[in-house]
mmCIF file of C-alpha atoms in Angstrom:
data_model
loop_
_atom_site.group_PDB
_atom_site.id
_atom_site.type_symbol
_atom_site.label_atom_id
_atom_site.label_comp_id
_atom_site.label_asym_id
_atom_site.label_seq_id
_atom_site.Cartn_x
_atom_site.Cartn_y
_atom_site.Cartn_z
ATOM 1 C CA MET A 795 100.924 -120.909 -50.172
ATOM 2 C CA GLU A 796 97.296 -120.461 -51.997
ATOM 3 C CA ASN A 797 96.444 -116.748 -50.876
ATOM 4 C CA ARG A 798 92.724 -116.428 -50.057
ATOM 5 C CA SER A 799 91.050 -113.539 -49.505
ATOM 6 C CA VAL A 800 88.943 -114.490 -46.024
ATOM 7 C CA GLU A 801 85.120 -114.491 -46.677
ATOM 8 C CA PHE A 802 82.150 -113.756 -43.719
ATOM 9 C CA THR A 803 78.656 -114.229 -43.580
ATOM 10 C CA GLU A 804 78.418 -111.690 -40.621
ATOM 11 C CA LEU A 805 80.469 -108.366 -41.521
ATOM 12 C CA ILE A 806 82.185 -109.648 -38.505
ATOM 13 C CA PRO A 807 81.820 -112.914 -36.796
ATOM 14 C CA ARG A 808 79.296 -113.425 -33.405
ATOM 15 C CA LEU A 809 78.477 -109.853 -34.164
ATOM 16 C CA PRO A 810 74.646 -108.612 -35.145
ATOM 17 C CA GLU A 811 74.295 -107.308 -38.430
ATOM 18 C CA GLU A 812 74.143 -103.446 -37.257
ATOM 19 C CA LEU A 813 76.497 -103.374 -35.023
ATOM 20 C CA GLY A 814 79.266 -104.967 -37.862
ATOM 21 C CA LEU A 815 77.909 -101.997 -39.878
ATOM 22 C CA GLU A 816 77.848 -99.503 -37.157
ATOM 23 C CA CYS A 817 82.490 -100.477 -36.717
ATOM 24 C CA LEU A 818 82.608 -99.282 -40.001
ATOM 25 C CA THR A 819 81.010 -97.353 -40.390
ATOM 26 C CA ARG A 820 83.467 -95.503 -37.385
ATOM 27 C CA LEU A 821 86.762 -96.776 -39.721
ATOM 28 C CA PRO A 822 88.794 -93.342 -40.794
ATOM 29 C CA TYR A 823 89.327 -93.616 -44.550
ATOM 30 C CA ALA A 824 92.911 -93.598 -44.950
ATOM 31 C CA ALA A 825 92.306 -97.440 -43.241
ATOM 32 C CA HIS A 826 89.653 -98.134 -45.702
ATOM 33 C CA ARG A 827 91.701 -99.527 -48.667
ATOM 34 C CA VAL A 828 93.053 -102.035 -46.240
ATOM 35 C CA ALA A 829 89.647 -102.545 -45.199
ATOM 36 C CA SER A 830 89.237 -103.746 -48.183
ATOM 37 C CA GLY A 831 91.164 -106.761 -49.182
ATOM 38 C CA VAL A 832 89.833 -108.281 -45.910
ATOM 39 C CA CYS A 833 87.412 -110.216 -47.417
ATOM 40 C CA ARG A 834 84.974 -109.593 -50.606
ATOM 41 C CA ARG A 835 82.170 -108.947 -48.477
ATOM 42 C CA TRP A 836 84.368 -105.289 -46.967
ATOM 43 C CA ARG A 837 85.451 -104.255 -50.543
ATOM 44 C CA ASP A 838 82.107 -104.669 -51.901
ATOM 45 C CA LEU A 839 80.451 -102.537 -49.203
ATOM 46 C CA ILE A 840 83.004 -100.095 -48.562
ATOM 47 C CA ARG A 841 83.503 -99.176 -52.344
ATOM 48 C CA SER A 842 79.495 -99.155 -52.912
ATOM 49 C CA ARG A 843 77.624 -95.527 -53.033
ATOM 50 C CA ASP A 844 75.663 -96.707 -50.706
ATOM 51 C CA PHE A 845 77.800 -96.974 -48.047
ATOM 52 C CA TYR A 846 79.342 -93.472 -48.467
ATOM 53 C CA TYR A 847 75.919 -91.702 -48.261
ATOM 54 C CA HIS A 848 75.847 -94.319 -45.508
ATOM 55 C CA ARG A 849 78.648 -91.997 -43.365
ATOM 56 C CA LYS A 850 77.874 -88.987 -44.734
ATOM 57 C CA GLN A 851 74.332 -89.248 -42.861
ATOM 58 C CA PHE A 852 76.020 -90.300 -40.075
ATOM 59 C CA ARG A 853 79.371 -87.798 -40.515
ATOM 60 C CA TYR A 854 81.445 -89.392 -40.579
ATOM 61 C CA THR A 855 83.428 -88.078 -43.970
ATOM 62 C CA ARG A 856 85.264 -85.127 -43.835
ATOM 63 C CA LYS A 857 86.606 -82.354 -46.528
ATOM 64 C CA VAL A 858 90.205 -82.484 -47.208
ATOM 65 C CA ALA A 859 92.119 -80.534 -49.185
ATOM 66 C CA CYS A 860 92.989 -80.962 -53.129
ATOM 67 C CA LEU A 861 95.904 -79.214 -54.663
ATOM 68 C CA VAL A 862 97.460 -79.030 -58.381
ATOM 69 C CA GLN A 863 100.955 -78.732 -57.181
ATOM 70 C CA ALA A 864 104.363 -78.533 -59.283
ATOM 71 C CA VAL A 865 105.868 -81.523 -58.540
ATOM 72 C CA SER A 866 109.182 -82.371 -60.888
ATOM 73 C CA GLY A 867 111.019 -80.369 -63.574
ATOM 74 C CA GLY A 868 109.751 -81.302 -67.563
ATOM 75 C CA SER A 869 111.864 -82.963 -69.973
ATOM 76 C CA LYS A 870 110.430 -86.170 -69.843
ATOM 77 C CA GLU A 871 109.161 -87.643 -73.129
ATOM 78 C CA SER A 872 105.078 -87.684 -73.789
ATOM 79 C CA ASP A 873 103.828 -90.127 -76.486
ATOM 80 C CA GLY A 874 107.226 -89.383 -77.842
ATOM 81 C CA ARG A 875 106.896 -85.830 -77.385
ATOM 82 C CA LYS A 876 109.557 -84.157 -75.260
ATOM 83 C CA LEU A 877 108.286 -81.307 -72.643
ATOM 84 C CA VAL A 878 109.849 -77.948 -72.327
ATOM 85 C CA CYS A 879 112.787 -78.675 -70.429
ATOM 86 C CA GLY A 880 112.896 -77.354 -67.167
ATOM 87 C CA SER A 881 109.355 -76.889 -67.099
ATOM 88 C CA PRO A 882 107.198 -78.065 -64.127
ATOM 89 C CA SER A 883 104.931 -80.918 -64.382
ATOM 90 C CA TYR A 884 102.031 -81.039 -61.969
ATOM 91 C CA GLY A 885 100.203 -83.864 -59.954
ATOM 92 C CA LEU A 886 97.813 -83.891 -57.557
ATOM 93 C CA THR A 887 98.317 -83.541 -53.617
ATOM 94 C CA VAL A 888 96.078 -84.951 -50.322
ATOM 95 C CA PHE A 889 95.899 -83.179 -47.053
ATOM 96 C CA ASP A 890 93.711 -84.347 -44.335
ATOM 97 C CA PRO A 891 93.108 -81.259 -41.999
ATOM 98 C CA VAL A 892 92.220 -83.754 -39.114
ATOM 99 C CA GLY A 893 94.945 -86.101 -39.371
ATOM 100 C CA GLY A 894 97.252 -83.867 -40.810
ATOM 101 C CA VAL A 895 98.297 -86.204 -43.577
ATOM 102 C CA TRP A 896 99.630 -85.502 -47.206
ATOM 103 C CA ASP A 897 98.926 -87.785 -49.997
ATOM 104 C CA ARG A 898 99.391 -87.744 -53.214
ATOM 105 C CA ILE A 899 96.786 -88.952 -55.802
ATOM 106 C CA ASP A 900 97.956 -91.126 -59.094
ATOM 107 C CA LEU A 901 98.105 -89.553 -62.560
ATOM 108 C CA VAL A 902 96.025 -89.714 -64.881
ATOM 109 C CA ASP A 903 96.762 -92.289 -67.143
ATOM 110 C CA GLU A 904 96.396 -89.753 -70.216
ATOM 111 C CA TYR A 905 98.911 -87.302 -68.825
ATOM 112 C CA PRO A 906 101.608 -89.207 -67.208
ATOM 113 C CA ASN A 907 103.949 -86.826 -66.654
ATOM 114 C CA GLY A 908 101.487 -84.608 -65.414
ATOM 115 C CA LEU A 909 97.856 -83.026 -65.097
ATOM 116 C CA PRO A 910 97.571 -79.447 -68.498
ATOM 117 C CA LEU A 911 98.401 -76.523 -67.369
ATOM 118 C CA PHE A 912 95.396 -74.231 -65.396
ATOM 119 C CA CYS A 913 93.071 -77.380 -65.578
ATOM 120 C CA GLN A 914 89.874 -76.724 -63.127
ATOM 121 C CA LEU A 915 89.765 -79.307 -60.162
ATOM 122 C CA ALA A 916 85.615 -79.902 -58.560
ATOM 123 C CA GLY A 917 84.529 -82.012 -55.998
ATOM 124 C CA CYS A 918 81.192 -83.465 -56.341
ATOM 125 C CA GLU A 919 79.649 -86.307 -54.217
ATOM 126 C CA GLY A 920 82.953 -87.749 -52.803
ATOM 127 C CA LYS A 921 84.650 -87.949 -56.675
ATOM 128 C CA LEU A 922 87.618 -85.405 -57.778
ATOM 129 C CA VAL A 923 86.358 -84.125 -61.515
ATOM 130 C CA VAL A 924 89.049 -82.642 -63.748
ATOM 131 C CA MET A 925 88.494 -80.965 -66.592
ATOM 132 C CA GLY A 926 90.481 -78.652 -68.685
ATOM 133 C CA GLY A 927 93.213 -76.649 -68.966
ATOM 134 C CA TRP A 928 96.240 -77.232 -71.613
ATOM 135 C CA ASP A 929 97.643 -79.790 -73.344
ATOM 136 C CA PRO A 930 102.304 -79.244 -70.835
ATOM 137 C CA VAL A 931 103.673 -80.381 -74.369
ATOM 138 C CA SER A 932 101.932 -78.053 -77.304
ATOM 139 C CA TYR A 933 99.666 -75.773 -74.463
ATOM 140 C CA ASP A 934 96.518 -75.773 -76.665
ATOM 141 C CA PRO A 935 93.443 -75.683 -74.961
ATOM 142 C CA VAL A 936 91.622 -79.734 -73.883
ATOM 143 C CA THR A 937 88.831 -81.396 -73.713
ATOM 144 C CA GLY A 938 89.248 -83.945 -71.458
ATOM 145 C CA VAL A 939 87.475 -84.941 -68.147
ATOM 146 C CA PHE A 940 88.601 -87.532 -65.576
ATOM 147 C CA VAL A 941 86.766 -88.069 -62.452
ATOM 148 C CA PHE A 942 88.849 -89.559 -59.223
ATOM 149 C CA ASP A 943 86.550 -91.658 -57.223
ATOM 150 C CA PHE A 944 88.541 -92.031 -53.969
ATOM 151 C CA ALA A 945 86.143 -95.017 -52.579
ATOM 152 C CA LEU A 946 87.282 -96.885 -56.136
ATOM 153 C CA GLY A 947 90.888 -94.984 -55.509
ATOM 154 C CA ARG A 948 90.963 -94.996 -59.541
ATOM 155 C CA TRP A 949 90.110 -92.301 -62.476
ATOM 156 C CA THR A 950 87.247 -93.069 -64.882
ATOM 157 C CA ARG A 951 87.202 -91.044 -68.304
ATOM 158 C CA GLY A 952 84.389 -88.447 -68.497
ATOM 159 C CA LYS A 953 82.447 -87.090 -71.367
ATOM 160 C CA ASP A 954 84.695 -84.431 -72.738
ATOM 161 C CA MET A 955 84.050 -80.617 -72.432
ATOM 162 C CA PRO A 956 81.529 -79.784 -75.050
ATOM 163 C CA ALA A 957 84.265 -76.914 -76.097
ATOM 164 C CA LYS A 958 87.568 -75.728 -75.513
ATOM 165 C CA MET A 959 87.549 -72.939 -72.591
ATOM 166 C CA SER A 960 90.399 -71.747 -70.544
ATOM 167 C CA PHE A 961 90.310 -69.789 -67.384
ATOM 168 C CA PHE A 962 86.839 -70.268 -66.415
ATOM 169 C CA ALA A 963 84.770 -70.344 -63.324
ATOM 170 C CA VAL A 964 83.146 -73.657 -61.623
ATOM 171 C CA GLY A 965 81.257 -75.093 -59.186
ATOM 172 C CA SER A 966 79.725 -78.005 -58.197
ATOM 173 C CA TYR A 967 76.365 -78.805 -56.277
ATOM 174 C CA ALA A 968 74.365 -82.068 -55.830
ATOM 175 C CA ASP A 969 75.906 -84.224 -58.336
ATOM 176 C CA ARG A 970 76.449 -81.758 -60.960
ATOM 177 C CA VAL A 971 79.580 -79.391 -61.890
ATOM 178 C CA TYR A 972 78.896 -76.019 -63.927
ATOM 179 C CA VAL A 973 80.949 -73.785 -65.687
ATOM 180 C CA ALA A 974 80.878 -70.529 -66.922
ATOM 181 C CA GLY A 975 83.316 -67.898 -68.718
ATOM 182 C CA GLY A 976 86.405 -67.739 -69.787
ATOM 183 C CA HIS A 977 88.254 -67.254 -73.312
ATOM 184 C CA ASP A 978 87.505 -69.479 -76.389
ATOM 185 C CA GLU A 979 90.776 -71.402 -78.685
ATOM 186 C CA ASN A 980 91.294 -67.370 -80.119
ATOM 187 C CA LYS A 981 91.784 -65.583 -76.794
ATOM 188 C CA ASN A 982 87.418 -64.516 -77.048
ATOM 189 C CA ALA A 983 86.170 -63.847 -73.758
ATOM 190 C CA LEU A 984 82.702 -66.439 -73.218
ATOM 191 C CA ARG A 985 79.203 -65.565 -71.926
ATOM 192 C CA THR A 986 77.886 -68.955 -72.341
ATOM 193 C CA GLY A 987 77.409 -71.714 -69.012
ATOM 194 C CA TRP A 988 77.484 -75.492 -68.833
ATOM 195 C CA VAL A 989 76.783 -78.158 -66.406
ATOM 196 C CA TYR A 990 78.185 -81.653 -66.478
ATOM 197 C CA ASP A 991 76.090 -84.075 -64.942
ATOM 198 C CA LEU A 992 78.476 -86.810 -62.891
ATOM 199 C CA THR A 993 75.812 -89.478 -63.080
ATOM 200 C CA GLN A 994 74.792 -89.115 -66.716
ATOM 201 C CA ASP A 995 78.256 -88.543 -68.022
ATOM 202 C CA ASP A 996 76.510 -85.832 -69.715
ATOM 203 C CA TRP A 997 76.798 -81.715 -71.001
ATOM 204 C CA THR A 998 74.040 -79.073 -70.630
ATOM 205 C CA GLU A 999 74.085 -75.504 -72.047
ATOM 206 C CA LEU A 1000 73.188 -73.086 -69.528
ATOM 207 C CA PRO A 1001 71.081 -69.837 -70.864
ATOM 208 C CA ARG A 1002 73.837 -67.524 -71.857
ATOM 209 C CA MET A 1003 75.201 -64.983 -68.729
ATOM 210 C CA SER A 1004 74.596 -61.076 -68.867
ATOM 211 C CA ARG A 1005 78.194 -60.399 -69.804
ATOM 212 C CA GLU A 1006 81.680 -61.999 -72.040
ATOM 213 C CA ARG A 1007 83.616 -62.288 -68.464
ATOM 214 C CA ASP A 1008 87.585 -63.892 -68.747
ATOM 215 C CA GLU A 1009 89.326 -65.071 -65.384
ATOM 216 C CA CYS A 1010 86.310 -65.436 -63.566
ATOM 217 C CA GLU A 1011 85.439 -67.029 -60.513
ATOM 218 C CA GLY A 1012 83.570 -69.747 -59.101
ATOM 219 C CA ALA A 1013 81.897 -70.085 -55.740
ATOM 220 C CA VAL A 1014 78.542 -71.659 -54.590
ATOM 221 C CA ILE A 1015 76.888 -70.397 -52.045
ATOM 222 C CA GLY A 1016 73.017 -71.935 -50.817
ATOM 223 C CA GLU A 1017 71.491 -73.089 -54.125
ATOM 224 C CA GLU A 1018 73.319 -70.494 -56.212
ATOM 225 C CA PHE A 1019 76.344 -70.908 -58.600
ATOM 226 C CA TRP A 1020 77.609 -67.509 -58.198
ATOM 227 C CA VAL A 1021 80.388 -66.598 -61.397
ATOM 228 C CA VAL A 1022 82.577 -63.564 -60.235
ATOM 229 C CA SER A 1023 83.996 -60.577 -62.114
ATOM 230 C CA GLY A 1024 86.297 -61.260 -64.911
ATOM 231 C CA TYR A 1025 86.650 -59.208 -68.380
ATOM 232 C CA GLY A 1026 85.624 -59.257 -71.589
ATOM 233 C CA THR A 1027 87.213 -59.322 -74.815
ATOM 234 C CA ASP A 1028 87.912 -55.896 -75.428
ATOM 235 C CA ASN A 1029 88.524 -54.645 -72.121
ATOM 236 C CA GLN A 1030 91.437 -57.388 -71.332
ATOM 237 C CA GLY A 1031 92.209 -57.277 -67.897
ATOM 238 C CA SER A 1032 90.157 -54.804 -66.749
ATOM 239 C CA PHE A 1033 88.460 -57.231 -64.140
ATOM 240 C CA ASP A 1034 84.689 -56.431 -63.321
ATOM 241 C CA GLY A 1035 83.737 -55.453 -59.844
ATOM 242 C CA SER A 1036 79.896 -57.517 -60.450
ATOM 243 C CA ALA A 1037 78.597 -61.407 -60.700
ATOM 244 C CA ASP A 1038 76.144 -63.298 -62.847
ATOM 245 C CA VAL A 1039 74.473 -65.909 -60.165
ATOM 246 C CA TYR A 1040 73.065 -68.635 -61.481
ATOM 247 C CA ASN A 1041 70.025 -70.351 -59.301
ATOM 248 C CA PHE A 1042 69.881 -74.498 -59.450
ATOM 249 C CA ILE A 1043 66.240 -74.398 -59.003
ATOM 250 C CA SER A 1044 65.229 -71.813 -61.200
ATOM 251 C CA GLY A 1045 67.196 -72.575 -63.762
ATOM 252 C CA GLN A 1046 68.372 -68.497 -64.431
ATOM 253 C CA TRP A 1047 70.709 -66.237 -64.300
ATOM 254 C CA ARG A 1048 70.854 -62.692 -62.147
ATOM 255 C CA ARG A 1049 73.191 -60.086 -62.183
ATOM 256 C CA VAL A 1050 74.505 -58.355 -59.044
ATOM 257 C CA GLU A 1051 76.403 -55.529 -58.421
ATOM 258 C CA ARG A 1052 79.196 -53.874 -56.173
ATOM 259 C CA VAL A 1053 80.709 -57.586 -55.214
ATOM 260 C CA TRP A 1054 84.235 -57.164 -55.989
ATOM 261 C CA GLU A 1055 86.468 -54.819 -55.702
ATOM 262 C CA PRO A 1056 87.151 -53.436 -59.720
ATOM 263 C CA GLY A 1057 90.349 -54.129 -61.444
ATOM 264 C CA ARG A 1058 91.644 -57.247 -58.459
ATOM 265 C CA CYS A 1059 91.608 -60.252 -60.699
ATOM 266 C CA PRO A 1060 89.735 -63.050 -58.635
ATOM 267 C CA ARG A 1061 91.494 -66.104 -59.892
ATOM 268 C CA SER A 1062 91.949 -68.607 -57.127
ATOM 269 C CA ASN A 1063 91.235 -65.673 -54.652
ATOM 270 C CA VAL A 1064 87.091 -65.952 -53.664
ATOM 271 C CA VAL A 1065 85.422 -66.388 -50.590
ATOM 272 C CA VAL A 1066 82.335 -66.326 -48.756
ATOM 273 C CA ASP A 1067 82.916 -65.066 -45.237
ATOM 274 C CA ARG A 1068 80.458 -66.147 -42.654
ATOM 275 C CA ASP A 1069 78.122 -62.847 -43.529
ATOM 276 C CA GLY A 1070 78.120 -63.888 -46.874
ATOM 277 C CA LYS A 1071 79.519 -61.709 -48.827
ATOM 278 C CA LEU A 1072 82.751 -62.256 -50.844
ATOM 279 C CA THR A 1073 85.810 -61.430 -50.239
ATOM 280 C CA SER A 1074 89.555 -62.214 -50.682
ATOM 281 C CA TRP A 1075 91.653 -64.721 -49.035
ATOM 282 C CA SER A 1076 94.587 -62.722 -49.856
ATOM 283 C CA GLY A 1077 93.240 -59.853 -47.358
ATOM 284 C CA LEU A 1078 92.870 -62.109 -44.517
ATOM 285 C CA ASP A 1079 96.152 -62.027 -43.227
ATOM 286 C CA PRO A 1080 98.934 -60.260 -43.814
ATOM 287 C CA SER A 1081 101.087 -63.881 -44.149
ATOM 288 C CA VAL A 1082 99.223 -65.287 -47.276
ATOM 289 C CA LYS A 1083 99.110 -62.112 -48.965
ATOM 290 C CA VAL A 1084 100.564 -62.939 -52.544
ATOM 291 C CA GLY A 1085 99.680 -65.655 -54.419
ATOM 292 C CA THR A 1086 97.328 -66.307 -51.844
ATOM 293 C CA CYS A 1087 95.146 -69.631 -52.702
ATOM 294 C CA GLY A 1088 91.874 -70.967 -50.364
ATOM 295 C CA LEU A 1089 89.153 -72.938 -49.097
ATOM 296 C CA THR A 1090 86.635 -73.852 -46.885
ATOM 297 C CA LEU A 1091 86.537 -77.013 -45.092
ATOM 298 C CA GLY A 1092 82.755 -77.362 -43.631
ATOM 299 C CA ASP A 1093 82.537 -75.996 -39.792
ATOM 300 C CA GLY A 1094 83.599 -72.572 -40.453
ATOM 301 C CA ARG A 1095 87.495 -74.164 -41.329
ATOM 302 C CA VAL A 1096 89.581 -73.181 -43.769
ATOM 303 C CA PHE A 1097 92.671 -73.749 -45.654
ATOM 304 C CA VAL A 1098 94.727 -71.440 -46.717
ATOM 305 C CA THR A 1099 98.449 -71.593 -48.834
ATOM 306 C CA GLY A 1100 100.589 -67.711 -49.770
ATOM 307 C CA SER A 1101 103.507 -65.662 -48.774
ATOM 308 C CA GLU A 1102 103.804 -62.717 -46.785
ATOM 309 C CA TYR A 1103 105.355 -61.200 -49.686
ATOM 310 C CA GLN A 1104 106.902 -61.413 -53.275
ATOM 311 C CA GLY A 1105 109.498 -63.582 -52.848
ATOM 312 C CA ALA A 1106 109.274 -64.749 -49.500
ATOM 313 C CA PRO A 1107 108.269 -69.268 -49.038
ATOM 314 C CA ASN A 1108 104.981 -70.552 -49.137
ATOM 315 C CA GLY A 1109 103.698 -71.190 -46.198
ATOM 316 C CA PHE A 1110 100.529 -73.825 -45.962
ATOM 317 C CA TYR A 1111 97.679 -72.976 -42.868
ATOM 318 C CA VAL A 1112 94.448 -73.758 -41.814
ATOM 319 C CA GLY A 1113 92.394 -71.384 -39.338
ATOM 320 C CA GLU A 1114 88.801 -70.544 -38.525
ATOM 321 C CA MET A 1115 85.671 -68.275 -39.865
ATOM 322 C CA VAL A 1116 85.308 -65.727 -37.018
ATOM 323 C CA ILE A 1117 83.674 -62.640 -37.397
ATOM 324 C CA LYS A 1118 85.000 -59.713 -35.556
ATOM 325 C CA GLU A 1119 85.573 -56.382 -37.639
ATOM 326 C CA ASP A 1120 89.297 -56.274 -37.145
ATOM 327 C CA GLU A 1121 89.751 -59.647 -37.325
ATOM 328 C CA LYS A 1122 88.113 -62.197 -40.054
ATOM 329 C CA VAL A 1123 90.298 -65.409 -40.066
ATOM 330 C CA LYS A 1124 92.710 -67.198 -37.436
ATOM 331 C CA LEU A 1125 95.214 -68.761 -39.050
ATOM 332 C CA ASP A 1126 97.652 -71.438 -37.665
ATOM 333 C CA LYS A 1127 100.512 -72.048 -40.316
ATOM 334 C CA ILE A 1128 101.220 -76.312 -40.397
ATOM 335 C CA GLN A 1129 103.712 -78.403 -40.980
ATOM 336 C CA VAL A 1130 104.504 -79.931 -44.045
ATOM 337 C CA GLY A 1131 104.593 -83.500 -45.601
ATOM 338 C CA ASP A 1132 108.044 -84.436 -47.137
ATOM 339 C CA GLY A 1133 108.073 -84.165 -50.699
ATOM 340 C CA PHE A 1134 105.045 -81.872 -50.466
ATOM 341 C CA SER A 1135 106.651 -78.905 -49.285
ATOM 342 C CA GLY A 1136 107.342 -77.295 -53.163
ATOM 343 C CA ASN A 1137 106.230 -74.353 -54.889
ATOM 344 C CA GLY A 1138 103.321 -74.826 -57.568
ATOM 345 C CA VAL A 1139 102.396 -72.481 -60.278
ATOM 346 C CA VAL A 1140 99.461 -69.947 -59.719
ATOM 347 C CA VAL A 1141 97.251 -71.122 -62.453
ATOM 348 C CA ARG A 1142 94.151 -69.450 -61.535
ATOM 349 C CA SER A 1143 95.591 -66.021 -61.395
ATOM 350 C CA GLY A 1144 97.903 -63.517 -63.552
ATOM 351 C CA ASP A 1145 99.013 -63.108 -67.001
ATOM 352 C CA GLU A 1146 99.071 -66.554 -69.316
ATOM 353 C CA GLN A 1147 103.016 -66.101 -70.771
ATOM 354 C CA GLN A 1148 103.381 -65.340 -66.738
ATOM 355 C CA HIS A 1149 102.171 -68.943 -65.861
ATOM 356 C CA ARG A 1150 104.293 -70.681 -67.915
ATOM 357 C CA SER A 1151 107.309 -69.337 -65.680
ATOM 358 C CA ARG A 1152 106.309 -68.686 -62.747
ATOM 359 C CA ARG A 1153 106.828 -71.967 -60.314
ATOM 360 C CA TRP A 1154 103.179 -72.011 -57.848
ATOM 361 C CA TRP A 1155 100.465 -73.552 -56.146
ATOM 362 C CA ARG A 1156 97.381 -73.135 -57.363
ATOM 363 C CA GLY A 1157 93.967 -74.396 -54.502
ATOM 364 C CA ILE A 1158 91.456 -76.783 -56.341
ATOM 365 C CA GLY A 1159 88.414 -77.352 -54.617
ATOM 366 C CA VAL A 1160 87.350 -79.290 -51.350
ATOM 367 C CA GLY A 1161 86.225 -82.975 -50.763
ATOM 368 C CA GLU A 1162 85.075 -85.922 -49.102
ATOM 369 C CA GLU A 1163 86.497 -88.256 -47.879
ATOM 370 C CA ASP A 1164 84.681 -91.209 -47.675
ATOM 371 C CA THR A 1165 83.815 -90.238 -51.654
ATOM 372 C CA GLU A 1166 85.538 -93.334 -51.199
ATOM 373 C CA ARG A 1167 87.996 -91.944 -51.146
ATOM 374 C CA ASP A 1168 86.301 -84.704 -52.431
ATOM 375 C CA GLY A 1169 87.571 -82.715 -54.039
ATOM 376 C CA GLY A 1170 86.112 -81.716 -53.628
ATOM 377 C CA ALA A 1171 84.148 -84.887 -53.884
ATOM 378 C CA GLU A 1172 83.018 -84.273 -50.430
ATOM 379 C CA LEU A 1173 85.751 -85.660 -50.093
ATOM 380 C CA GLY A 1174 83.829 -83.955 -52.502
ATOM 381 C CA PRO A 1175 85.304 -80.520 -53.607
ATOM 382 C CA THR A 1176 83.253 -77.355 -53.558
ATOM 383 C CA SER A 1177 85.426 -74.386 -54.219
ATOM 384 C CA GLY A 1178 87.271 -74.079 -57.628
ATOM 385 C CA LEU A 1179 90.111 -73.117 -56.013
ATOM 386 C CA LEU A 1180 91.100 -75.700 -54.244
ATOM 387 C CA GLY A 1181 89.958 -78.797 -54.117
ATOM 388 C CA GLY A 1182 88.005 -80.752 -51.355
ATOM 389 C CA THR A 1183 86.834 -83.935 -50.921
ATOM 390 C CA GLN A 1184 85.069 -85.385 -48.097
ATOM 391 C CA GLY A 1185 85.950 -88.846 -47.078
#
């Protein structure tokens, strides 16, 4: 029997066009893949950027958490090479806090056995951007950029990063991803910064920051990209208490002192509270004091993972930021889907050699599932720790 897709002259037969559009706009993101198979017109509409922005305008998109998770042991061949025996491989997990649904994104074709170690994620206008990291076999730094479109459900290759960088800060604003700091392939801390334009698929160098910032953390606050803490080449591990702040409008940096606890590693651990102040995820609740990662999901909601003490199992929590002197966040533990409860490696904090052996979860960004899907990117990620994207 010949298999033909149905074609409609109206979006929904016997309904006015605007009412049909309203019905499809209200479809939950999880139903988009099935709906795209109904007819060519539905498929073209659901996959279009205009439909994403239409859903976003009427607040039918939402943010999801995108996580880099250890999914299996190594020992698989990759381009004729074998991964180090026992080394975990890493994949992308998506958690929808509204439906409580866990899912996994297909791996990038270039890395069929797992993502680069310590890669960075950012959610940007319904797309999830994965960049940098270390080759999982050689541990050499890589410059690859990969963009997952939630609407199309597929990866595309972006323009490579202009330089090899590791442990840099990342943040997204509009349709751009900003990176700064980290260190080069010779372990020299960096003052440099770059911006990646998704629409143009191109990189532009930013002015230099006030100081070197290796293992810094990025956060977008309003119209500014904050590069928090870090240390210089000659001061390994001596985390600074200042931040360099890039204004998206003026295109200039300014330095802000005493915004972070000196000596504390900021990687995957920076959160902006409702008062606009920087604080640590690990200090918000006793249940997530160790190995903490977190991200904001909008409307004061947060997603946090961590454990109560060293060696304890990781827990996963959603909560709401509250403004009280004795309580900064209220967390509720959530159920983890089958196959998603394994540990991950803490990619963004701690000593590099330690990273190679510890298992960890790492947060990457926030995204919008509308992203036609995020991260983030609305299921578009905004913060560099846990990935989020709006759907």
